PDB file of C-alpha atoms in Angstrom:
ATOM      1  CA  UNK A 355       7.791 -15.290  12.439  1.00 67.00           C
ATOM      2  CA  UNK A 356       7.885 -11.583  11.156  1.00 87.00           C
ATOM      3  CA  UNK A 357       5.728  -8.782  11.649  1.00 96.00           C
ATOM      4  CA  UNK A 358       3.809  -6.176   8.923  1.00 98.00           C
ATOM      5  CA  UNK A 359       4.171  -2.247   9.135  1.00 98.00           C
ATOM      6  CA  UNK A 360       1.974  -0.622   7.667  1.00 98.00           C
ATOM      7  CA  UNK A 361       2.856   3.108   6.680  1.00 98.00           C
ATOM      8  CA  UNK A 362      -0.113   5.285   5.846  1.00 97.00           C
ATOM      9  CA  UNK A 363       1.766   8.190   3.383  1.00 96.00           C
ATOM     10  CA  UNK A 364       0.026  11.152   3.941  1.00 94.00           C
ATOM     11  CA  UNK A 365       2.965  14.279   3.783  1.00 93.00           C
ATOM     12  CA  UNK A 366       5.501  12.935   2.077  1.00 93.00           C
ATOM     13  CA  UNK A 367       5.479  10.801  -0.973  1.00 94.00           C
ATOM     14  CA  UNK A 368       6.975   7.238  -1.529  1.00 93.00           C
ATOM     15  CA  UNK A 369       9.931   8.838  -3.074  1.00 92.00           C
ATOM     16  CA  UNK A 370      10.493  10.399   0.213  1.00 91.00           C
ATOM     17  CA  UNK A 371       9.542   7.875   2.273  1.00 94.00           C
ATOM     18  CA  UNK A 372      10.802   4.742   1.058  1.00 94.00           C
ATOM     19  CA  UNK A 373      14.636   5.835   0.834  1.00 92.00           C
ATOM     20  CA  UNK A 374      14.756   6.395   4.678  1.00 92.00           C
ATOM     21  CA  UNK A 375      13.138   3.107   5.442  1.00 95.00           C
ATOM     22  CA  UNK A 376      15.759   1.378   2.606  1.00 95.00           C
ATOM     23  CA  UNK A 377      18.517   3.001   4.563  1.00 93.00           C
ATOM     24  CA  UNK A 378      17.298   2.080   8.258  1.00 95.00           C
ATOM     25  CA  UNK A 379      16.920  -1.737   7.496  1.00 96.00           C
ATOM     26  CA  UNK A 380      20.335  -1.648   5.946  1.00 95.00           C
ATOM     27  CA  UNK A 381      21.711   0.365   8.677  1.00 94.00           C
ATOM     28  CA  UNK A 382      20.167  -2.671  10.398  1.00 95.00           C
ATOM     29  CA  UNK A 383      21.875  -5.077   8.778  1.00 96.00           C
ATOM     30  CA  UNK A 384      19.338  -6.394   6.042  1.00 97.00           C
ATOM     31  CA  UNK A 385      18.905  -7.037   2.838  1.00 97.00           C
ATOM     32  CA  UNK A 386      15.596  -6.175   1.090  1.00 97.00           C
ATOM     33  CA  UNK A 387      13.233  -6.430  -1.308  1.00 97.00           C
ATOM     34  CA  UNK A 388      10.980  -3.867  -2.785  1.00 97.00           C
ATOM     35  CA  UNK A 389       7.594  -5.344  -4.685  1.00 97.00           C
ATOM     36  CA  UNK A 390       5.788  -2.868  -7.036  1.00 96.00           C
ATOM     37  CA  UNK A 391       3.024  -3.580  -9.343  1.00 93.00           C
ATOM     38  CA  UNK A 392       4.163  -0.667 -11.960  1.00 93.00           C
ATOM     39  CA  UNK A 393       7.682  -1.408 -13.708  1.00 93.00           C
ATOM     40  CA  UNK A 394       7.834   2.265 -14.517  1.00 94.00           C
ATOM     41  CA  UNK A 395       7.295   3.539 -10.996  1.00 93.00           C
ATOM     42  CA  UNK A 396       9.554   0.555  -9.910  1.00 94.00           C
ATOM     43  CA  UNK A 397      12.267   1.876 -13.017  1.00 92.00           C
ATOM     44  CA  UNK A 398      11.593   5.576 -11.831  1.00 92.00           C
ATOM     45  CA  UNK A 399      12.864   4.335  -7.865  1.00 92.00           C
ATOM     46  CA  UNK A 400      16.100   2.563  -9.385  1.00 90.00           C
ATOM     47  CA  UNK A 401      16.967   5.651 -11.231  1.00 88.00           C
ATOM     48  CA  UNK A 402      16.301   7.778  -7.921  1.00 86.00           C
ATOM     49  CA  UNK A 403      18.151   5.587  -5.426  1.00 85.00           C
ATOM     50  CA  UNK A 404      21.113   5.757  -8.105  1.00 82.00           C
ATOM     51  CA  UNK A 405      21.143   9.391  -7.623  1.00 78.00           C
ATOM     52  CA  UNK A 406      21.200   9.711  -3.687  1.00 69.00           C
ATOM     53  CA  UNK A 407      24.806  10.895  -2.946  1.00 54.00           C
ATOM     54  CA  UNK A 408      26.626  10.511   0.345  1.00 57.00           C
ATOM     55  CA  UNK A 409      24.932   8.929   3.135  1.00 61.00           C
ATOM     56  CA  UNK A 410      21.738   9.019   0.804  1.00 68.00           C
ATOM     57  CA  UNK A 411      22.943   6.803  -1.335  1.00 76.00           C
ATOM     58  CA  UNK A 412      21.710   3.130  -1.486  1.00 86.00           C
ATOM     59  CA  UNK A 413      23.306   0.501  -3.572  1.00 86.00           C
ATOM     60  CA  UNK A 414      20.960  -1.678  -5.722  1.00 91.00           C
ATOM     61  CA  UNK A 415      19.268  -3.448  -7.995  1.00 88.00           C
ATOM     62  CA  UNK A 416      16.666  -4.143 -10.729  1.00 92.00           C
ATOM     63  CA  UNK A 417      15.114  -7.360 -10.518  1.00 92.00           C
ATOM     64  CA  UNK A 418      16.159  -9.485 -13.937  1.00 89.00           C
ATOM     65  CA  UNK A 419      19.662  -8.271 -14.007  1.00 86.00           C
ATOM     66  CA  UNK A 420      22.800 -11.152 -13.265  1.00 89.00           C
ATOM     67  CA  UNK A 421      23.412  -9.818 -10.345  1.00 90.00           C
ATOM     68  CA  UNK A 422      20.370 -10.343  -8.501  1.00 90.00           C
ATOM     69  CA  UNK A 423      21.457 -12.204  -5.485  1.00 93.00           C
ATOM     70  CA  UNK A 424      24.050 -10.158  -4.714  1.00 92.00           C
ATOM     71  CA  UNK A 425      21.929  -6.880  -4.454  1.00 94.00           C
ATOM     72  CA  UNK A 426      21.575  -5.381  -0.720  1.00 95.00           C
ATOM     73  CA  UNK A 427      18.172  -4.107  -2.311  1.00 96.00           C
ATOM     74  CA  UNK A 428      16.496  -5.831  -5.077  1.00 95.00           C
ATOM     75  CA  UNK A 429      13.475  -3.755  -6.996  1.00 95.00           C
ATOM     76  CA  UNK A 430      11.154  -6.280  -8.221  1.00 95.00           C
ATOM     77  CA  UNK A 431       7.090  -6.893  -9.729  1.00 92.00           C
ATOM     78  CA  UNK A 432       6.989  -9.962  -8.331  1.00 88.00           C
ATOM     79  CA  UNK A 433       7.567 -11.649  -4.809  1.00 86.00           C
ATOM     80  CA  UNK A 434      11.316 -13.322  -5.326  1.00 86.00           C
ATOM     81  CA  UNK A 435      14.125 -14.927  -2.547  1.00 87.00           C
ATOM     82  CA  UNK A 436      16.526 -14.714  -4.759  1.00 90.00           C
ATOM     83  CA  UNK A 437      18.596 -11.823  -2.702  1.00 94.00           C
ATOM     84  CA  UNK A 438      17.655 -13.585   0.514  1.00 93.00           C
ATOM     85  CA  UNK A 439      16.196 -10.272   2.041  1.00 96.00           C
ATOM     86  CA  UNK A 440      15.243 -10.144   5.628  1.00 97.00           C
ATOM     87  CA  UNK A 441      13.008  -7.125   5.067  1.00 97.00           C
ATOM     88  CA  UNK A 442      10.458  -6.885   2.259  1.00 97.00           C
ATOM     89  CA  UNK A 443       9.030  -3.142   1.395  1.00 98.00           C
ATOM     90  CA  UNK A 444       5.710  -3.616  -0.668  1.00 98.00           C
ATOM     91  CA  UNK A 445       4.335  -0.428  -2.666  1.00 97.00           C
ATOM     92  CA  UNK A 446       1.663   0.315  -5.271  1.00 95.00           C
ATOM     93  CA  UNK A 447      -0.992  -2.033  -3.270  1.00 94.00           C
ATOM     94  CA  UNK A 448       1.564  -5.400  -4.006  1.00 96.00           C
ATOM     95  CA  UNK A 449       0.326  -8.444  -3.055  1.00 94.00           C
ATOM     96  CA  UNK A 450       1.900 -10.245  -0.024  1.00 95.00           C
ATOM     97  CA  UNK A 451       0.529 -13.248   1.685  1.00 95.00           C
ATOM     98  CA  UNK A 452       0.764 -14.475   5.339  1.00 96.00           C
ATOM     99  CA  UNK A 453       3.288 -17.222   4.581  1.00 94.00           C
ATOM    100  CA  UNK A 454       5.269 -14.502   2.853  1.00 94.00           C
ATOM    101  CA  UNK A 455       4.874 -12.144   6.188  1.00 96.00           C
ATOM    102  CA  UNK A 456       6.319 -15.432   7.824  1.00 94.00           C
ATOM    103  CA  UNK A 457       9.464 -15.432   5.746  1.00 94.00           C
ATOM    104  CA  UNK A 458      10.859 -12.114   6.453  1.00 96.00           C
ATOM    105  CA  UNK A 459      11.956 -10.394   9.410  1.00 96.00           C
ATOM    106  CA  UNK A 460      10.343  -7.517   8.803  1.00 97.00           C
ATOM    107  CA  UNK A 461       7.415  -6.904   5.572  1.00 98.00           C
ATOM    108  CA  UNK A 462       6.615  -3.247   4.901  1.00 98.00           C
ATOM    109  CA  UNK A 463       3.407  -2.161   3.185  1.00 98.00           C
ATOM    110  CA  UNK A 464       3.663   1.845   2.461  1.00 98.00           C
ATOM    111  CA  UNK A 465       0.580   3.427   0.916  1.00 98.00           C
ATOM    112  CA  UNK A 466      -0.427   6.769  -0.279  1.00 96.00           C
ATOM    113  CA  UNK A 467      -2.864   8.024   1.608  1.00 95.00           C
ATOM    114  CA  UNK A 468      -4.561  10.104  -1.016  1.00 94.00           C
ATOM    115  CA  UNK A 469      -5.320   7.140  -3.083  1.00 95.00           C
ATOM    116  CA  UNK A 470      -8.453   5.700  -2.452  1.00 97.00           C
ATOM    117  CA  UNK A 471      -7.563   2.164  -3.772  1.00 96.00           C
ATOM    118  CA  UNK A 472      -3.965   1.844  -2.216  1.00 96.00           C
ATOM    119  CA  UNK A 473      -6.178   2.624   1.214  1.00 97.00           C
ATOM    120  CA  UNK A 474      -8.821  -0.194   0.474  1.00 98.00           C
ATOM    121  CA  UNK A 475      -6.172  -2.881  -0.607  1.00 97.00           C
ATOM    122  CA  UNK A 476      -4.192  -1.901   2.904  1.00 98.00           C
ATOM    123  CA  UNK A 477      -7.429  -2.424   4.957  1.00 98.00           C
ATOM    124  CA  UNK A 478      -8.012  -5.549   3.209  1.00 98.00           C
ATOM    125  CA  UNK A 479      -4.268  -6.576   3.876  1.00 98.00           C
ATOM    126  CA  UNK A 480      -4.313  -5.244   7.169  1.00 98.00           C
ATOM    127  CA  UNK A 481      -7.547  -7.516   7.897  1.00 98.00           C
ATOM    128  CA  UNK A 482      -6.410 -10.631   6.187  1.00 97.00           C
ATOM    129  CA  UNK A 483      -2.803 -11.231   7.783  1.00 98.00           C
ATOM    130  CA  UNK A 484      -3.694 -10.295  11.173  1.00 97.00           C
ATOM    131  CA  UNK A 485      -6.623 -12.756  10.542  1.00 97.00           C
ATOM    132  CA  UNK A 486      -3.661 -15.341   9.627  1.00 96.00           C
ATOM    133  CA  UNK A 487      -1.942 -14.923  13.088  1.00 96.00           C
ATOM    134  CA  UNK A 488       0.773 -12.252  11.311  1.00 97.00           C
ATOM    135  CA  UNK A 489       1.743  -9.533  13.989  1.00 97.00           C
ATOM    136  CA  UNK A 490       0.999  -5.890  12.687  1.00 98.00           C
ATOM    137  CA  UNK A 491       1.423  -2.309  13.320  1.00 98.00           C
ATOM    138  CA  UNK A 492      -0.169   0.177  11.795  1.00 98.00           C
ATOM    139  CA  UNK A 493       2.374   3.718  11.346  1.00 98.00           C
ATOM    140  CA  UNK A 494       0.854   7.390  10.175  1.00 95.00           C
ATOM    141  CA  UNK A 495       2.773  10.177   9.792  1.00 90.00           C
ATOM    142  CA  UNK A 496      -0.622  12.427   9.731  1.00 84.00           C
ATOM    143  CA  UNK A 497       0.775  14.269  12.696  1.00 84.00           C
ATOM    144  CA  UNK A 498       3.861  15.340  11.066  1.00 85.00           C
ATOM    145  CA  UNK A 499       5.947  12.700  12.565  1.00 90.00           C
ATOM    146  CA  UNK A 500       5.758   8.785  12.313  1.00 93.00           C
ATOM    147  CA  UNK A 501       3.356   7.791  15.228  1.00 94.00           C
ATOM    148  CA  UNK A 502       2.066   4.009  15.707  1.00 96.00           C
ATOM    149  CA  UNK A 503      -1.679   4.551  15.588  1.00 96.00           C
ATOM    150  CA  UNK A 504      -2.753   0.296  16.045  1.00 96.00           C
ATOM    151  CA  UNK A 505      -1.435  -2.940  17.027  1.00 97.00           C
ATOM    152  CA  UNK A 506      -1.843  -6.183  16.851  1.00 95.00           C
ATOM    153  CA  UNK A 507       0.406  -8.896  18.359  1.00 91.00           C
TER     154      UNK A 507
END
């Protein structure tokens, strides 16, 4: 069974933040899938990640495309195991379930922190998948640096 992280985005944005998360769960070996709710924020990532030279570069893809199971990272609306990810990163308050949680090494669930309804929906999230048995821990970078604040085994 996996575990939830929940990252609590308070001084850098998701652009930021979700590139060095992409690159440590490839650096650990998995593949993953990133569920938005907005297509355009979700089309704004795909053109950022294609722009990351170097190290910060992460290959990818946009959900819909031929290639889909064959992407290392797969940018999707919708919940999909079509790139058979280990690691699931879920942004813009996307819906994930406990059986999902169960499916994946690792599910992410980064929200801003100045956004009054991405906090709410991750409280609610938080409170119904640890309610379902799914381990969590709750991560805020509020101090400057990432720093496990809660959790729940």
């Amino acid at each position: 069974m996996g575990a939830v992280y929940f990252y609590h985005l308070t001084r850098k944005p998701l652009e930021a933040t979700l590139p060095l998360l992409l690159s440590k769960a490839r650096s650990a070996g998995w593949r993953c899938l990133v569920v938005g709710r907005n297509p355009q924020r979700l089309d704004a990532l795909d053109t950022q990640l294609w722009q990351g030279a170097g190290t910060d570069f992460l290959a990818h893809g946009r959900a819909g495309g031929v290639q889909d199971a064959a992407q290392p990272i797969l940018l999707a609306d919708t919940q999909t195991d079509i790139n058979d990810a280990e690691c699931a990163m879920c942004i813009d308050g996307a819906d994930v379930t406990p059986d999902q949680v169960k499916t994946y090494a690792r599910t992410c669930i980064l929200f801003d922190g100045n956004n009054e309804q991405e906090v709410q929906t991750a409280r609610i999230q938080w409170k119904t998948l640890t309610d379902a048995g799914c381990a969590a821990q709750y991560w805020s970078e509020d101090s400057g640096t990432w720093t496990m604040k809660a959790k729940k085994d």
